[in-house]
Coordinates of C-alpha atoms in Angstrom, one line a residue:
Chain A
M274 CA 35.9 -38.7 -3.3
T275 CA 34.6 -36.6 -0.5
T276 CA 31.0 -35.5 -0.5
P277 CA 30.4 -32.4 -2.6
V278 CA 29.5 -29.2 -0.8
V279 CA 26.5 -28.8 -3.0
Q280 CA 24.9 -31.4 -5.2
A281 CA 21.7 -30.7 -7.2
R282 CA 19.9 -33.2 -9.2
G283 CA 17.2 -32.8 -11.8
I284 CA 16.3 -29.2 -10.8
V285 CA 13.2 -27.8 -12.7
K286 CA 11.9 -24.3 -12.4
R287 CA 9.1 -23.0 -14.6
Y288 CA 7.7 -19.5 -14.8
G289 CA 4.4 -19.9 -16.6
H290 CA 5.3 -21.2 -20.0
V291 CA 8.9 -20.5 -19.7
T292 CA 11.2 -23.2 -18.3
A293 CA 14.1 -21.5 -16.7
I294 CA 15.7 -24.6 -15.4
D295 CA 15.2 -27.8 -17.3
H296 CA 16.3 -30.9 -15.3
S297 CA 19.7 -29.4 -14.5
D298 CA 22.4 -30.9 -12.3
F299 CA 24.8 -28.9 -10.3
E300 CA 27.9 -29.8 -8.2
L301 CA 30.2 -27.7 -6.1
R302 CA 33.2 -29.6 -4.5
A303 CA 35.1 -28.7 -1.4
G304 CA 37.7 -26.0 -1.6
E305 CA 37.2 -25.2 -5.3
V306 CA 36.2 -22.1 -7.3
L307 CA 33.5 -23.3 -9.7
A308 CA 32.7 -20.8 -12.5
V309 CA 29.2 -20.9 -14.0
I310 CA 29.1 -19.6 -17.5
G311 CA 26.5 -19.5 -20.1
D312 CA 24.7 -17.3 -22.7
N313 CA 22.3 -14.6 -21.7
G314 CA 19.1 -16.3 -20.8
A315 CA 20.7 -19.7 -20.4
G316 CA 19.5 -19.9 -16.9
K317 CA 22.8 -19.6 -14.9
S318 CA 21.3 -17.1 -12.5
S319 CA 18.1 -19.2 -12.2
I320 CA 20.1 -22.4 -11.1
V321 CA 22.2 -20.4 -8.6
K322 CA 19.0 -18.7 -7.3
A323 CA 17.5 -22.1 -6.7
I324 CA 20.6 -23.2 -4.7
C325 CA 20.7 -20.2 -2.4
G326 CA 17.0 -20.1 -1.7
A327 CA 16.0 -17.0 -3.7
T328 CA 13.6 -19.2 -5.7
T329 CA 12.1 -22.6 -4.8
P330 CA 12.6 -25.3 -7.6
D331 CA 9.4 -27.0 -8.8
E332 CA 11.3 -30.4 -9.0
G333 CA 14.6 -31.9 -8.1
E334 CA 16.6 -32.1 -5.0
I335 CA 19.4 -30.1 -3.5
L336 CA 22.0 -31.6 -1.1
I337 CA 24.3 -29.6 0.9
E338 CA 27.1 -31.6 2.4
G339 CA 25.1 -34.7 1.6
K340 CA 22.0 -33.5 3.4
P341 CA 18.8 -32.5 1.5
V342 CA 17.8 -28.9 2.0
R343 CA 14.8 -26.9 1.0
F344 CA 15.3 -23.1 1.5
N345 CA 12.4 -20.7 1.4
S346 CA 14.5 -17.6 1.3
P347 CA 18.2 -16.5 1.1
I348 CA 17.9 -15.7 4.8
E349 CA 17.5 -19.4 5.6
A350 CA 20.4 -20.2 3.4
R351 CA 22.5 -17.6 5.1
E352 CA 21.7 -19.2 8.5
M353 CA 23.4 -22.3 7.2
G354 CA 26.5 -20.3 6.3
I355 CA 25.9 -19.7 2.6
E356 CA 26.7 -16.1 1.5
I357 CA 25.9 -14.4 -1.6
V358 CA 27.6 -11.4 -3.2
Y359 CA 25.0 -9.9 -5.4
Q360 CA 25.8 -8.1 -8.6
N361 CA 24.3 -4.9 -7.2
L362 CA 26.2 -5.7 -3.9
A363 CA 23.1 -5.2 -1.6
L364 CA 24.7 -2.5 0.4
S365 CA 22.9 0.4 2.0
P366 CA 24.7 3.5 0.7
A367 CA 23.9 5.8 3.7
L368 CA 25.0 3.3 6.4
S369 CA 28.6 2.9 7.6
I370 CA 30.9 0.0 6.4
A371 CA 30.5 -1.6 9.9
D372 CA 26.7 -1.3 9.8
N373 CA 26.7 -2.8 6.4
M374 CA 28.8 -5.7 7.2
F375 CA 26.5 -6.7 10.0
T376 CA 23.1 -6.0 8.6
G377 CA 20.7 -8.6 9.8
R378 CA 23.2 -10.2 12.3
E379 CA 24.2 -7.3 14.5
I380 CA 26.0 -7.9 17.8
R381 CA 24.3 -6.7 20.9
K382 CA 26.0 -5.5 24.1
E383 CA 26.5 -8.0 26.7
G384 CA 24.6 -7.6 30.0
W385 CA 21.4 -5.7 30.6
Q386 CA 22.0 -3.1 28.0
G387 CA 21.9 -5.6 25.3
K388 CA 19.2 -7.8 26.9
Y389 CA 16.7 -5.3 27.9
L390 CA 17.6 -2.2 25.9
R391 CA 18.8 -4.2 22.8
M392 CA 21.8 -1.9 22.6
L393 CA 24.2 -2.6 19.8
D394 CA 27.8 -3.1 20.6
K395 CA 29.1 -0.8 18.0
P396 CA 32.8 -1.0 19.2
A397 CA 32.8 -4.7 18.7
M398 CA 31.2 -4.5 15.4
E399 CA 33.6 -1.8 14.2
K400 CA 36.5 -3.9 15.4
F401 CA 35.4 -7.0 13.7
A402 CA 34.8 -5.2 10.5
R403 CA 38.2 -3.5 10.6
D404 CA 39.9 -6.8 11.3
K405 CA 38.1 -8.5 8.4
L406 CA 39.0 -5.7 6.0
T407 CA 42.6 -5.7 7.1
E408 CA 42.8 -9.4 6.7
L409 CA 41.7 -9.1 3.1
G410 CA 44.0 -6.2 2.5
L411 CA 41.2 -3.8 2.1
M412 CA 41.9 -1.3 4.8
T413 CA 42.5 1.4 2.4
V414 CA 39.3 3.1 3.6
Q415 CA 39.8 6.0 6.0
S416 CA 37.3 5.0 8.6
I417 CA 35.1 2.1 9.2
K418 CA 32.4 4.5 10.2
Q419 CA 32.3 6.2 6.8
P420 CA 29.2 5.7 4.8
V421 CA 29.4 3.2 1.9
E422 CA 28.4 5.9 -0.6
T423 CA 31.7 7.6 -0.1
L424 CA 33.6 4.5 -1.3
S425 CA 34.8 3.7 -4.8
G426 CA 33.2 0.9 -6.8
G427 CA 36.1 -1.4 -6.0
Q428 CA 36.1 -0.6 -2.4
R429 CA 32.3 -1.3 -2.2
Q430 CA 32.9 -4.6 -3.9
G431 CA 35.5 -5.2 -1.3
V432 CA 33.1 -4.5 1.5
A433 CA 30.5 -6.9 0.0
V434 CA 33.2 -9.7 -0.5
A435 CA 34.5 -9.1 3.0
R436 CA 31.0 -9.5 4.4
A437 CA 30.5 -12.7 2.6
A438 CA 34.0 -14.0 3.6
A439 CA 33.5 -13.1 7.1
F440 CA 30.4 -15.0 7.7
A441 CA 30.4 -17.9 5.1
T442 CA 31.1 -21.3 6.7
K443 CA 29.8 -23.4 3.7
F444 CA 30.3 -21.5 0.4
I445 CA 30.0 -18.2 -1.3
I446 CA 28.1 -17.3 -4.4
M447 CA 29.4 -14.3 -6.5
D448 CA 27.3 -12.9 -9.2
E449 CA 29.4 -11.0 -11.8
P450 CA 31.8 -9.6 -9.2
T451 CA 34.0 -7.9 -11.8
A452 CA 31.3 -6.7 -14.2
A453 CA 31.3 -3.1 -13.1
L454 CA 34.9 -2.7 -12.3
G455 CA 38.1 -1.4 -14.0
V456 CA 41.1 -3.4 -14.7
K457 CA 42.9 -2.7 -11.4
E458 CA 39.8 -3.2 -9.2
S459 CA 38.9 -6.4 -11.1
R460 CA 42.4 -7.7 -10.2
K461 CA 41.8 -6.9 -6.6
V462 CA 38.6 -8.9 -6.6
L463 CA 40.3 -11.9 -8.3
E464 CA 42.9 -11.8 -5.6
L465 CA 40.2 -11.7 -3.0
I466 CA 38.6 -14.8 -4.6
Q467 CA 41.8 -16.7 -4.4
D468 CA 42.3 -15.5 -0.9
V469 CA 38.9 -16.8 0.2
R470 CA 39.6 -20.2 -1.6
A471 CA 42.8 -20.4 0.3
R472 CA 40.9 -20.3 3.5
G473 CA 39.0 -23.5 2.3
I474 CA 35.7 -21.8 1.4
P475 CA 34.5 -22.8 -2.0
I476 CA 33.1 -20.2 -4.4
I477 CA 30.5 -20.3 -7.1
L478 CA 31.5 -17.6 -9.5
I479 CA 28.9 -16.5 -12.1
S480 CA 30.8 -14.5 -14.8
H481 CA 30.9 -13.5 -18.4
N482 CA 34.4 -12.6 -18.4
M483 CA 36.3 -15.5 -19.9
P484 CA 39.8 -14.4 -19.0
H485 CA 38.8 -14.0 -15.3
V486 CA 36.9 -17.3 -15.3
F487 CA 40.0 -19.1 -16.8
E488 CA 42.3 -17.5 -14.4
V489 CA 40.6 -18.4 -11.1
A490 CA 38.3 -21.3 -11.7
D491 CA 39.2 -24.9 -10.9
R492 CA 36.2 -26.2 -12.9
I493 CA 33.8 -24.5 -15.3
H494 CA 30.1 -25.4 -15.3
I495 CA 28.8 -24.6 -18.8
H496 CA 25.0 -23.8 -18.8
R497 CA 23.1 -24.0 -22.0
L498 CA 19.3 -23.9 -22.6
G499 CA 18.3 -24.3 -19.0
K500 CA 20.6 -27.2 -18.1
R501 CA 24.2 -28.1 -17.4
L502 CA 25.8 -28.8 -20.7
C503 CA 29.1 -30.1 -19.3
T504 CA 31.7 -29.3 -16.7
I505 CA 35.3 -28.7 -18.0
D506 CA 38.7 -28.2 -16.5
P507 CA 40.1 -24.9 -17.7
K508 CA 43.5 -26.4 -18.2
D509 CA 42.2 -28.8 -20.8
Y510 CA 40.3 -26.4 -22.9
T511 CA 40.7 -22.9 -24.4
M512 CA 38.5 -19.9 -23.9
S513 CA 37.2 -20.3 -27.5
D514 CA 36.3 -23.9 -26.8
A515 CA 34.3 -22.8 -23.8
V516 CA 32.5 -20.1 -25.8
A517 CA 31.9 -22.6 -28.5
F518 CA 30.2 -25.1 -26.1
M519 CA 28.1 -22.4 -24.5
T520 CA 26.8 -21.1 -27.7
G521 CA 26.3 -24.5 -29.2
A522 CA 28.9 -24.0 -31.9
K523 CA 30.6 -27.2 -30.8
E524 CA 29.5 -30.5 -29.3
P525 CA 30.4 -30.7 -25.7
P526 CA 32.6 -33.4 -24.3
A527 CA 31.1 -36.3 -22.3
E528 CA 29.3 -35.2 -19.1
D529 CA 32.0 -36.4 -16.7
A530 CA 35.0 -34.6 -18.2
A531 CA 35.9 -32.9 -15.0
Chain B
M37 CA 44.3 -28.0 -6.8
S38 CA 44.9 -24.6 -5.7
E39 CA 48.6 -24.6 -6.5
S40 CA 47.9 -24.9 -10.2
A41 CA 45.5 -22.1 -10.1
T42 CA 47.8 -19.7 -8.5
P43 CA 50.3 -19.0 -11.3
T44 CA 53.6 -17.5 -10.7
Q45 CA 52.9 -14.9 -13.2
K46 CA 49.6 -13.5 -11.9
G47 CA 46.8 -12.2 -14.1
Q48 CA 46.4 -11.5 -17.7
D49 CA 49.2 -10.3 -20.0
F50 CA 47.8 -6.9 -20.3
E51 CA 47.7 -6.6 -16.5
Q52 CA 51.4 -7.1 -16.0
V53 CA 52.0 -3.4 -16.0
L54 CA 49.8 -3.0 -13.0
D55 CA 52.7 -3.7 -10.8
Q56 CA 54.3 -0.5 -11.8
S57 CA 51.1 1.5 -11.8
D58 CA 50.3 4.2 -9.5
A59 CA 49.4 2.7 -6.1
K60 CA 46.9 5.4 -5.2
V61 CA 43.5 4.0 -5.6
A62 CA 41.4 7.2 -5.8
A63 CA 43.1 10.3 -4.7
F64 CA 41.1 13.6 -4.6
E65 CA 42.7 17.0 -4.7
V66 CA 41.3 18.1 -1.4
K67 CA 42.6 21.7 -1.7
H68 CA 40.2 22.3 -4.6
H69 CA 37.2 22.1 -2.3
T70 CA 35.6 25.5 -2.0
V71 CA 34.1 26.7 1.3
L72 CA 30.6 25.9 0.0
Q73 CA 31.6 22.3 -0.9
R74 CA 33.0 21.9 2.6
I75 CA 29.8 23.2 4.1
Q76 CA 27.9 20.8 1.9
H77 CA 30.1 17.9 3.2
V78 CA 29.6 18.8 6.8
L79 CA 25.8 19.1 6.4
H80 CA 25.8 15.8 4.5
N81 CA 27.4 14.1 7.5
N82 CA 25.2 15.9 10.0
P83 CA 21.8 16.4 8.5
T84 CA 20.4 17.8 11.7
L85 CA 22.7 20.8 11.7
V86 CA 20.5 22.8 9.2
P87 CA 17.4 22.9 11.4
V88 CA 19.5 23.6 14.5
I89 CA 21.2 26.6 12.7
V90 CA 17.8 27.8 11.4
L91 CA 16.3 27.5 14.9
V92 CA 19.0 29.4 16.5
L93 CA 18.9 32.1 13.8
S94 CA 15.2 32.5 14.0
L95 CA 15.3 32.7 17.8
F96 CA 17.7 35.6 17.4
A97 CA 15.8 37.3 14.7
F98 CA 12.5 37.2 16.4
G99 CA 14.1 38.2 19.7
L100 CA 15.3 41.3 17.9
I101 CA 12.0 42.0 16.1
A102 CA 9.5 41.1 18.9
G103 CA 11.7 42.3 21.7
G104 CA 11.8 41.0 25.3
K105 CA 8.4 39.5 25.3
F106 CA 9.6 36.8 23.0
F107 CA 12.4 35.7 25.2
S108 CA 10.2 35.6 28.3
P109 CA 10.2 32.1 30.0
F110 CA 6.5 32.2 29.7
N111 CA 6.5 32.6 25.9
L112 CA 9.3 30.1 25.4
S113 CA 7.5 27.5 27.4
L114 CA 4.2 28.4 25.6
I115 CA 5.9 27.7 22.3
M116 CA 6.9 24.3 23.6
Q117 CA 3.3 23.6 24.6
Q118 CA 1.9 24.7 21.3
V119 CA 4.4 22.5 19.6
S120 CA 4.0 19.4 21.8
I121 CA 1.1 17.6 20.0
I122 CA 2.3 18.3 16.4
G123 CA 5.8 17.3 17.7
M124 CA 4.6 13.9 18.7
L125 CA 2.9 13.4 15.3
A126 CA 6.1 14.5 13.6
A127 CA 8.0 11.9 15.6
A128 CA 5.5 9.2 14.3
Q129 CA 5.8 10.7 10.8
S130 CA 9.6 10.6 11.0
L131 CA 9.6 6.9 11.5
I132 CA 7.6 6.5 8.4
I133 CA 9.5 9.0 6.2
I134 CA 12.8 7.4 7.1
T135 CA 11.5 4.2 5.5
A136 CA 10.8 6.3 2.3
G137 CA 7.1 6.2 3.1
I138 CA 4.6 8.8 4.1
D139 CA 1.7 8.7 6.5
L140 CA -1.3 10.9 5.8
S141 CA -3.3 9.3 8.5
V142 CA -1.4 10.2 11.6
A143 CA -3.6 13.0 12.8
A144 CA -6.7 10.9 11.9
I145 CA -5.4 8.0 14.1
M146 CA -4.6 10.5 16.8
V147 CA -8.1 12.1 16.9
L148 CA -9.9 8.7 16.5
M149 CA -8.1 7.3 19.5
S150 CA -8.8 10.4 21.6
V151 CA -12.5 10.0 20.6
I152 CA -12.4 6.3 21.6
M153 CA -10.7 7.0 24.9
G154 CA -13.3 9.8 25.6
N155 CA -16.2 7.5 24.6
L156 CA -15.1 4.7 26.8
G157 CA -13.9 6.7 29.7
V158 CA -16.5 9.5 29.8
N159 CA -19.6 8.5 27.9
L160 CA -19.6 4.8 28.9
G161 CA -18.0 5.3 32.3
L162 CA -15.3 2.6 31.9
P163 CA -12.3 2.9 34.2
T164 CA -10.0 5.5 32.6
P165 CA -6.9 3.2 32.4
I166 CA -8.9 0.6 30.4
A167 CA -10.1 3.4 28.1
I168 CA -6.6 4.6 27.6
A169 CA -5.2 1.1 27.0
V170 CA -7.9 0.4 24.4
G171 CA -7.0 3.7 22.6
L172 CA -3.3 2.9 22.7
I173 CA -3.9 -0.7 21.3
G174 CA -6.3 0.9 18.8
G175 CA -3.5 3.2 17.6
A176 CA -1.1 0.3 17.1
A177 CA -3.8 -1.6 15.3
A178 CA -4.6 1.3 12.9
G179 CA -0.9 1.5 12.2
M180 CA -0.7 -2.2 11.7
M181 CA -3.5 -1.9 9.1
N182 CA -1.5 0.7 7.2
G183 CA 1.6 -1.5 7.4
L184 CA -0.1 -4.7 6.2
L185 CA -1.8 -2.9 3.3
I186 CA 1.5 -1.5 2.3
T187 CA 3.6 -4.7 2.6
K188 CA 1.1 -7.5 1.9
I189 CA -1.1 -5.8 -0.8
K190 CA 1.9 -3.8 -2.0
L191 CA 0.0 -0.5 -2.1
P192 CA 2.1 2.7 -2.2
P193 CA 2.2 4.4 1.3
F194 CA 0.7 7.6 -0.1
I195 CA -2.4 5.9 -1.5
T196 CA -2.8 3.6 1.5
T197 CA -2.7 6.3 4.1
L198 CA -4.8 8.7 1.9
G199 CA -7.5 6.0 2.1
T200 CA -7.2 5.2 5.8
W201 CA -7.1 8.9 6.6
S202 CA -10.7 9.1 5.2
I203 CA -11.6 5.8 6.8
F204 CA -10.4 6.8 10.2
F205 CA -11.9 10.3 10.0
A206 CA -15.3 8.9 9.1
L207 CA -15.1 6.3 12.0
N208 CA -14.2 9.2 14.3
L209 CA -17.3 11.2 13.2
W210 CA -19.4 8.1 13.6
L211 CA -18.1 7.2 17.0
S212 CA -18.4 10.8 18.3
G213 CA -21.7 11.6 16.6
A214 CA -19.7 14.7 15.5
Q215 CA -20.1 15.9 19.1
S216 CA -17.3 17.1 21.3
I217 CA -16.8 15.8 24.8
R218 CA -16.9 18.8 27.1
S219 CA -14.0 19.7 29.4
Q220 CA -16.2 19.6 32.6
D221 CA -17.4 16.1 31.7
I222 CA -13.8 14.8 31.4
D223 CA -12.8 16.5 34.6
E224 CA -15.7 14.8 36.4
K225 CA -15.5 11.3 35.0
A226 CA -12.1 10.7 33.7
P227 CA -9.6 13.3 34.9
L228 CA -6.7 10.9 34.1
L229 CA -7.3 11.7 30.4
K230 CA -6.1 15.2 31.1
F231 CA -3.0 14.0 32.9
F232 CA -0.6 15.5 30.3
G233 CA -2.2 18.9 30.8
N234 CA -0.7 19.1 34.3
A235 CA 2.3 21.2 34.5
V236 CA 5.2 22.4 36.7
S237 CA 5.9 26.1 36.9
F238 CA 9.1 27.9 37.7
G239 CA 10.3 31.4 37.0
G240 CA 7.3 32.2 34.7
A241 CA 7.8 29.1 32.6
R242 CA 5.1 26.5 32.6
I243 CA 6.2 23.0 31.5
T244 CA 3.3 20.7 30.9
F245 CA 3.7 16.9 31.2
G246 CA 2.8 16.9 27.5
V247 CA 6.0 18.8 26.7
V248 CA 8.0 16.3 28.8
L249 CA 6.2 13.5 27.1
M250 CA 7.1 14.8 23.6
V251 CA 10.7 15.1 24.5
A252 CA 10.7 11.6 26.1
I253 CA 9.1 10.2 22.9
F254 CA 11.8 11.7 20.8
G255 CA 14.5 10.5 23.1
V256 CA 13.2 6.9 23.1
L257 CA 12.7 6.8 19.3
W258 CA 16.2 8.4 18.7
Y259 CA 17.6 5.5 20.9
M260 CA 15.7 2.9 19.0
L261 CA 16.8 4.2 15.6
N262 CA 20.4 4.7 16.4
K263 CA 21.3 2.2 19.0
T264 CA 19.4 -0.9 18.1
A265 CA 19.5 -3.4 15.1
W266 CA 15.8 -2.5 14.4
G267 CA 16.8 1.1 13.9
R268 CA 19.6 0.3 11.5
H269 CA 17.2 -1.8 9.6
V270 CA 14.7 1.0 9.3
Y271 CA 17.3 3.2 7.8
A272 CA 18.6 0.4 5.5
I273 CA 15.0 -0.1 4.2
G274 CA 14.6 3.6 3.5
D275 CA 17.9 3.7 1.7
D276 CA 17.4 0.8 -0.6
K277 CA 14.6 -1.7 0.2
D278 CA 15.8 -4.4 -2.3
A279 CA 19.3 -4.2 -1.0
A280 CA 18.1 -4.4 2.6
E281 CA 16.1 -7.5 1.8
M282 CA 19.0 -9.1 0.0
S283 CA 21.4 -8.4 2.8
G284 CA 19.1 -10.4 5.2
I285 CA 16.6 -8.0 6.6
R286 CA 13.0 -9.1 6.9
T287 CA 11.8 -5.9 5.4
D288 CA 8.1 -6.4 5.4
R289 CA 8.1 -7.4 9.0
T290 CA 10.2 -4.5 10.0
L291 CA 7.9 -2.1 8.1
V292 CA 4.8 -3.4 9.8
T293 CA 6.5 -2.7 13.1
V294 CA 7.4 0.8 12.0
Y295 CA 3.7 1.6 11.1
M296 CA 2.5 0.0 14.3
L297 CA 4.9 2.0 16.3
A298 CA 3.9 5.2 14.5
G299 CA 0.3 4.3 15.2
L300 CA 1.0 3.9 18.9
V301 CA 2.8 7.2 19.1
C302 CA -0.2 8.8 17.4
A303 CA -2.5 7.2 20.0
I304 CA -0.2 8.5 22.8
A305 CA -0.5 12.0 21.2
G306 CA -4.3 11.5 21.3
W307 CA -4.1 11.0 24.9
A308 CA -1.9 14.0 25.4
S309 CA -4.0 16.1 23.1
V310 CA -6.9 15.9 25.7
G311 CA -4.8 17.6 28.2
R312 CA -3.5 20.1 25.7
V313 CA -6.9 21.1 24.3
G314 CA -9.1 20.4 27.3
S315 CA -12.0 18.8 25.4
I316 CA -12.2 16.0 22.9
S317 CA -13.3 17.3 19.5
P318 CA -13.7 15.0 16.5
Q319 CA -13.0 18.1 14.3
S320 CA -9.6 19.1 15.9
F321 CA -6.2 18.7 14.3
Y322 CA -7.6 18.4 10.8
E323 CA -4.4 19.8 9.5
G324 CA -2.2 17.7 11.8
N325 CA -1.2 15.4 9.0
L326 CA 0.3 18.1 6.9
Q327 CA 1.8 19.9 9.9
S328 CA 3.6 16.8 10.9
I329 CA 5.0 16.4 7.5
T330 CA 6.0 20.1 7.5
A331 CA 7.9 19.6 10.7
V332 CA 9.7 16.5 9.4
V333 CA 10.7 18.2 6.1
I334 CA 11.9 21.4 7.8
G335 CA 13.8 19.1 10.2
G336 CA 16.0 17.9 7.3
I337 CA 14.7 14.3 7.1
S338 CA 14.8 13.3 3.5
L339 CA 11.4 12.4 1.9
F340 CA 13.3 9.9 -0.2
G341 CA 14.1 7.9 2.9
G342 CA 17.2 6.6 4.7
R343 CA 18.5 10.0 5.7
G344 CA 18.1 12.4 8.5
S345 CA 17.8 12.2 12.3
I346 CA 14.5 12.0 14.1
M347 CA 15.8 14.9 16.2
G348 CA 15.5 17.0 13.2
A349 CA 11.7 16.6 13.3
L350 CA 11.7 18.0 16.9
F351 CA 13.7 21.0 15.7
G352 CA 11.5 21.3 12.7
A353 CA 8.4 21.5 14.9
L354 CA 10.1 24.0 17.1
I355 CA 11.0 26.2 14.1
V356 CA 7.4 26.3 13.0
G357 CA 6.4 27.2 16.6
V358 CA 9.0 29.9 16.8
F359 CA 7.9 31.4 13.6
Q360 CA 4.3 31.4 14.5
S361 CA 5.0 32.9 18.0
G362 CA 7.4 35.5 16.7
L363 CA 5.3 36.7 13.9
R364 CA 2.3 37.0 16.2
L365 CA 4.2 38.9 18.8
A366 CA 5.5 41.2 16.1
G367 CA 2.0 41.9 15.2
V368 CA 2.1 40.4 11.8
D369 CA -1.2 39.1 10.2
V370 CA -1.7 35.3 10.5
L371 CA -1.7 34.9 6.8
W372 CA 2.0 35.8 6.7
Q373 CA 2.7 33.1 9.2
V374 CA 1.3 30.6 6.8
F375 CA 3.2 32.3 4.0
A376 CA 6.4 32.0 5.9
I377 CA 5.9 28.3 6.7
G378 CA 5.3 27.6 3.0
W379 CA 8.7 29.2 2.1
L380 CA 10.4 27.2 4.9
I381 CA 9.2 24.0 3.5
I382 CA 10.4 24.8 0.0
I383 CA 13.8 26.0 1.3
A384 CA 14.2 22.9 3.4
V385 CA 13.6 20.5 0.6
A386 CA 15.9 22.6 -1.7
I387 CA 18.7 22.4 0.9
D388 CA 18.1 18.6 1.2
Q389 CA 18.4 18.2 -2.6
W390 CA 21.6 20.3 -2.5
I391 CA 23.1 18.2 0.3
R392 CA 22.2 15.0 -1.5
R393 CA 24.3 16.1 -4.6
V394 CA 27.4 16.2 -2.5
S395 CA 30.3 14.8 -4.5
A396 CA 31.3 11.5 -2.9

């Protein structure tokens, strides 16, 4: 088997007396969509935060493509090609779509204007943003220069996903991408997830929505009481099995089920 | 692996009807927009339009009321001179307000730095360029102090700068011994401090270097805010700081640079104020903090951050200048000038709130 994209072993994170992550393992394989499910407070966000550098674990090690890493901030993770689509999307409403796609990694003009005057190459950024949105079939917006606050919820989600897809080289983390969306817009996001996977970029999908998880996930990581309970293949289990595992109603299968 | 996960029948059962659903994502009935709503939309996209319209209208109004005197090149250039120092403070203030902060210490930094320049250049007899350089660096350092208190100790900008306002004002009284530096002494020992009081005259108009400097500062800051990544980050921080942080902006570092730059601009204004006033007085510009905020607010820059163009602050400062000059020439008591400015502020913020409510 090839080296997993992410491999975390024995991660521990404590906040005072609370142990958010209790010797948990984590594995993301190449080209897959890995769903992370768990009850509220099970620590699924905590483990993903540890992987993307939003928190630094107290114990344990994280390997990315076999190499140990220790991120101090999500910016460091981003520099390695790890993108995160936050639940609140992390977009600046008053800035344009193009500006939002390039926040923190703007393109400067070539030559003296960019070098000495630090002038942005807006046409290049707008073209890139337009190309990416078109690629993902999201060019339903009127203008790439329009502020994000004028977009619908689904369109905003599209911009956030497009931003991640455009810059991710290792993997993408998506936190509840369909939570705030209607039926039609959720469908669009699920198609985007499959699109991104088809380009060979693996995705970690945190979600509460069982039908969505079972539809797009290749494997499901079930988190319970701060650690990985088991990993299952959605084709071998039903949604009610998964819910039973994550709530403790049923004993989990052996660790290496999938 | 991916084959199995891409079923021929896509989605959930209840979603199958989506194929026949209306393809329009979100269509709005554009025709139902009233004229007022359209105006609201245009203003939302061009926040500087309001102060420009107000400026043009007030120019016309005072031209009618005060007659030809108002439109004389001399009077118009005088307005520019009167506005120049507060205009520079407003430029500094705009930077801070765009980040959703506020700086009550701008005028205190300005006066303190002019006192330092005067002390070093006139009283201690140091070479004037060194005195000026120390003042400019001091301005950036004072701004940095504000920035670090706000980002590292996480104090609200209002409280931080309320405190540093008093601190800088006290330092200023201590360093100056509450004494002004006389104009003659500056002319004699450090004439370079008065450089921005020099002027070129043509056709009755008198354009001081201070006015040119103010316009140049606005130009440079406009460029930085709109054409560089730093500027986009400043707006993003004012819009939503957490989102900016998550999308990869080092927000604390950017905020410190914003406060430093504002402090530097205040120090430059301090230098220019020597040329404008003639002497260096520790008691001058005591209301400068609030006047700069007035100009910014009238200029349509939102106090909630992330919205508005720095050019608005220039127009805001000019509107205040035009009102003061026009009412004076019309022979109206000074108290009514203050009265009018008060209403301008309230109306400007009310318009800002109305524009923000634009239906997306």
